[in-house]
Amino acid sequence: MELSRRNFLKLSGVATGSLLLPTTTAQAREEPSTFPLRKRVGEVPTICTYCAVGCGAIVGVQDGKVVSIEGDPDHPINRGSLCSKGMAMAQIPHNPQRVTKVLYRAPGSAQWEEKSWDWAIPRIARLIKKTRDENWISKTPAGNVVNRTEAIAFLGGSQNTNEECYLWVKALRALGLVYIEHQARI
Ligand code: SF4
């Protein structure tokens, strides 16, 4: 048979249709396979470790490991919701991105070097003291006593707990810092 353009299009349509339709009525009636939507894990109620709101959470535990965290719908404070910090609670001990060693990049260098805490802590303390002393403001031009430094700023993060924040702010105010901020506000 000579295959005209019109016949070719008709045949192509039939072939495509037969590919898309189920080949038998039995197949068309086949039930979709079922699978569990939730893993059966031990659920442990807890309170978020971060801010003082004190949201309730339910932690899913499987083989001794945290596999899920969700807001506790029965908790009177958050009624099932959690903020991003609460949702990330599982990362507190196990975050693979967490830096666990001191990394130092010298001024002008493109390389990070591993250092010990014994090297880092005295250096940090020395540089803070030096910067503070060189930039100490006792009085404003109008003669008001302020006793502060504007040369050091502190930026907190949403991963800091309430207790850490309390200690940080005590130390920073004692040092005379006034530029104290939190990442969520910038
Ligand atoms: S950090 Fe978020 S989830 Fe945790 S207690 Fe505060 S508001 Fe609730």
Tab-separated table of C-alpha atoms and ligand atoms in Angstrom:
chain	number	residue	atom	x	y	z
A	1	MET	CA	0.000	0.000	0.000
A	2	GLU	CA	1.248	3.408	-0.803
A	3	LEU	CA	1.612	5.354	2.465
A	4	SER	CA	0.191	8.828	1.979
A	5	ARG	CA	0.872	11.580	4.508
A	6	ARG	CA	-2.776	11.341	5.716
A	7	ASN	CA	-2.551	7.548	6.200
A	8	PHE	CA	0.767	7.871	8.017
A	9	LEU	CA	-0.775	10.315	10.558
A	10	LYS	CA	-3.815	8.030	11.083
A	11	LEU	CA	-1.612	4.984	11.703
A	12	SER	CA	0.657	6.935	14.069
A	13	GLY	CA	-2.405	8.045	16.092
A	14	VAL	CA	-3.673	4.482	16.457
A	15	ALA	CA	-0.228	3.208	17.483
A	16	THR	CA	0.216	5.953	20.110
A	17	GLY	CA	-3.295	5.404	21.507
A	18	SER	CA	-2.690	1.689	21.935
A	19	LEU	CA	0.483	2.427	23.871
A	20	LEU	CA	-1.289	4.778	26.285
A	21	LEU	CA	-4.356	2.590	26.992
A	22	PRO	CA	-4.231	-0.486	29.236
A	23	THR	CA	-4.026	-3.582	27.070
A	24	THR	CA	-6.632	-5.619	28.995
A	25	THR	CA	-9.669	-4.852	31.119
A	26	ALA	CA	-8.115	-6.883	33.978
A	27	GLN	CA	-5.089	-4.582	34.007
A	28	ALA	CA	-7.375	-1.541	34.021
A	29	ARG	CA	-9.103	-2.829	37.144
A	30	GLU	CA	-5.879	-3.671	38.987
A	31	GLU	CA	-5.655	-1.986	42.386
A	32	PRO	CA	-2.722	0.386	42.925
A	33	SER	CA	-0.074	-1.139	45.175
A	34	THR	CA	-0.185	0.088	48.766
A	35	PHE	CA	2.748	1.280	50.821
A	36	PRO	CA	2.945	2.702	54.361
A	37	LEU	CA	2.912	6.494	54.504
A	38	ARG	CA	4.613	6.593	57.880
A	39	LYS	CA	7.345	4.496	59.374
A	40	ARG	CA	6.449	2.804	62.622
A	41	VAL	CA	8.939	4.409	64.949
A	42	GLY	CA	9.077	5.005	68.676
A	43	GLU	CA	7.714	8.466	69.458
A	44	VAL	CA	9.237	10.399	72.344
A	45	PRO	CA	7.717	13.683	73.542
A	46	THR	CA	10.212	16.392	74.414
A	47	ILE	CA	10.639	20.169	74.786
A	48	CYS	CA	12.660	22.194	72.284
A	49	THR	CA	16.132	22.980	73.609
A	50	TYR	CA	16.356	26.424	72.061
A	51	CYS	CA	14.466	29.574	72.984
A	52	ALA	CA	12.328	30.223	76.036
A	53	VAL	CA	9.064	29.654	74.178
A	54	GLY	CA	9.369	25.992	75.206
A	55	CYS	CA	7.561	24.327	72.308
A	56	GLY	CA	6.616	20.667	72.588
A	57	ALA	CA	7.968	18.238	70.016
A	58	ILE	CA	7.593	14.580	69.174
A	59	VAL	CA	10.812	12.833	68.261
A	60	GLY	CA	10.717	9.704	66.118
A	61	VAL	CA	13.427	7.248	67.144
A	62	GLN	CA	14.467	4.184	65.220
A	63	ASP	CA	17.348	1.918	66.251
A	64	GLY	CA	18.463	4.489	68.798
A	65	LYS	CA	18.660	7.290	66.196
A	66	VAL	CA	16.486	10.352	65.678
A	67	VAL	CA	14.703	9.970	62.336
A	68	SER	CA	12.070	12.715	62.573
A	69	ILE	CA	11.015	15.707	64.650
A	70	GLU	CA	7.615	17.338	64.499
A	71	GLY	CA	5.602	19.738	66.628
A	72	ASP	CA	3.438	18.146	69.303
A	73	PRO	CA	-0.195	18.834	68.313
A	74	ASP	CA	-1.297	18.337	71.935
A	75	HIS	CA	1.190	20.824	73.379
A	76	PRO	CA	-0.607	23.950	74.679
A	77	ILE	CA	2.143	26.368	73.591
A	78	ASN	CA	2.847	25.508	69.963
A	79	ARG	CA	-0.068	23.188	69.145
A	80	GLY	CA	1.837	21.242	66.518
A	81	SER	CA	4.043	23.930	64.988
A	82	LEU	CA	7.800	24.327	65.264
A	83	CYS	CA	10.063	27.073	63.972
A	84	SER	CA	13.137	26.284	61.876
A	85	LYS	CA	15.327	25.965	64.970
A	86	GLY	CA	12.975	23.458	66.539
A	87	MET	CA	12.753	21.519	63.267
A	88	ALA	CA	16.559	21.345	63.189
A	89	MET	CA	16.923	19.969	66.729
A	90	ALA	CA	17.956	16.601	65.327
A	91	GLN	CA	21.153	18.197	64.059
A	92	ILE	CA	22.407	19.179	67.506
A	93	PRO	CA	24.635	16.138	68.031
A	94	HIS	CA	24.825	14.790	64.479
A	95	ASN	CA	25.092	17.645	61.977
A	96	PRO	CA	27.691	16.416	59.461
A	97	GLN	CA	28.342	20.037	58.407
A	98	ARG	CA	29.413	21.001	61.889
A	99	VAL	CA	32.990	22.235	62.190
A	100	THR	CA	34.567	20.458	65.145
A	101	LYS	CA	38.126	21.796	64.911
A	102	VAL	CA	39.573	25.266	65.053
A	103	LEU	CA	40.225	26.577	61.546
A	104	TYR	CA	42.402	29.661	61.120
A	105	ARG	CA	42.973	31.726	58.008
A	106	ALA	CA	45.868	34.137	58.364
A	107	PRO	CA	45.411	37.705	57.072
A	108	GLY	CA	45.825	37.716	53.286
A	109	SER	CA	45.903	33.922	53.046
A	110	ALA	CA	43.504	31.798	51.001
A	111	GLN	CA	44.211	28.654	53.056
A	112	TRP	CA	42.597	27.426	56.254
A	113	GLU	CA	44.922	25.873	58.818
A	114	GLU	CA	43.893	23.531	61.600
A	115	LYS	CA	44.836	24.872	65.050
A	116	SER	CA	44.383	23.717	68.627
A	117	TRP	CA	42.111	25.385	71.173
A	118	ASP	CA	45.229	26.031	73.293
A	119	TRP	CA	46.502	28.171	70.450
A	120	ALA	CA	43.173	29.843	69.618
A	121	ILE	CA	41.717	30.855	72.995
A	122	PRO	CA	44.648	32.990	74.263
A	123	ARG	CA	44.915	34.607	70.830
A	124	ILE	CA	41.209	35.502	70.757
A	125	ALA	CA	41.440	36.879	74.306
A	126	ARG	CA	44.557	38.918	73.485
A	127	LEU	CA	43.019	40.449	70.349
A	128	ILE	CA	39.761	41.307	72.113
A	129	LYS	CA	41.644	43.001	74.954
A	130	LYS	CA	43.924	44.895	72.559
A	131	THR	CA	41.031	46.115	70.374
A	132	ARG	CA	38.954	47.072	73.399
A	133	ASP	CA	41.789	48.995	75.095
A	134	GLU	CA	42.780	50.837	71.925
A	135	ASN	CA	39.198	51.903	71.247
A	136	TRP	CA	37.825	52.542	74.708
A	137	ILE	CA	35.349	55.397	75.063
A	138	SER	CA	34.980	56.639	78.631
A	139	LYS	CA	32.924	59.745	77.940
A	140	THR	CA	30.908	61.210	75.091
A	141	PRO	CA	31.958	64.631	73.695
A	142	ALA	CA	29.236	66.110	75.935
A	143	GLY	CA	30.962	64.640	79.008
A	144	ASN	CA	28.541	61.778	79.749
A	145	VAL	CA	30.235	58.678	81.146
A	146	VAL	CA	29.574	55.694	78.825
A	147	ASN	CA	32.516	53.265	79.278
A	148	ARG	CA	32.093	51.334	76.061
A	149	THR	CA	33.852	50.171	72.915
A	150	GLU	CA	32.363	50.526	69.466
A	151	ALA	CA	35.212	48.616	67.792
A	152	ILE	CA	33.907	45.103	68.439
A	153	ALA	CA	30.558	43.693	67.409
A	154	PHE	CA	28.970	40.402	68.338
A	155	LEU	CA	26.625	38.381	66.175
A	156	GLY	CA	24.651	35.587	67.768
A	157	GLY	CA	23.031	32.766	65.858
A	158	SER	CA	19.732	30.952	65.988
A	159	GLN	CA	21.531	27.801	67.068
A	160	ASN	CA	22.476	29.350	70.426
A	161	THR	CA	20.450	28.156	73.373
A	162	ASN	CA	18.860	30.403	75.962
A	163	GLU	CA	21.545	29.596	78.489
A	164	GLU	CA	24.359	30.329	76.033
A	165	CYS	CA	22.745	33.659	75.122
A	166	TYR	CA	22.477	34.596	78.802
A	167	LEU	CA	26.195	33.933	79.356
A	168	TRP	CA	27.210	35.680	76.124
A	169	VAL	CA	25.308	38.847	76.952
A	170	LYS	CA	26.729	38.957	80.496
A	171	ALA	CA	30.287	38.673	79.113
A	172	LEU	CA	29.719	41.151	76.281
A	173	ARG	CA	28.185	43.837	78.498
A	174	ALA	CA	31.061	43.377	80.953
A	175	LEU	CA	33.491	43.995	78.079
A	176	GLY	CA	31.660	47.203	77.181
A	177	LEU	CA	30.227	46.089	73.837
A	178	VAL	CA	27.173	47.869	72.542
A	179	TYR	CA	26.850	46.349	69.075
A	180	ILE	CA	25.229	43.031	69.987
A	181	GLU	CA	22.969	41.509	67.398
A	182	HIS	CA	21.219	38.344	66.396
A	183	GLN	CA	21.273	36.905	62.896
A	184	ALA	CA	17.484	36.754	62.745
A	185	ARG	CA	17.271	40.564	62.887
A	186	ILE	CA	19.678	41.407	60.058
B	1	SF4	S1	13.264	27.699	69.085
B	1	SF4	FE1	11.370	27.618	67.887
B	1	SF4	S2	10.564	25.577	68.216
B	1	SF4	FE2	12.115	25.932	69.799
B	1	SF4	S3	10.985	26.705	71.580
B	1	SF4	FE3	11.654	28.493	70.390
B	1	SF4	S4	9.928	28.961	68.985
B	1	SF4	FE4	9.652	26.867	69.769
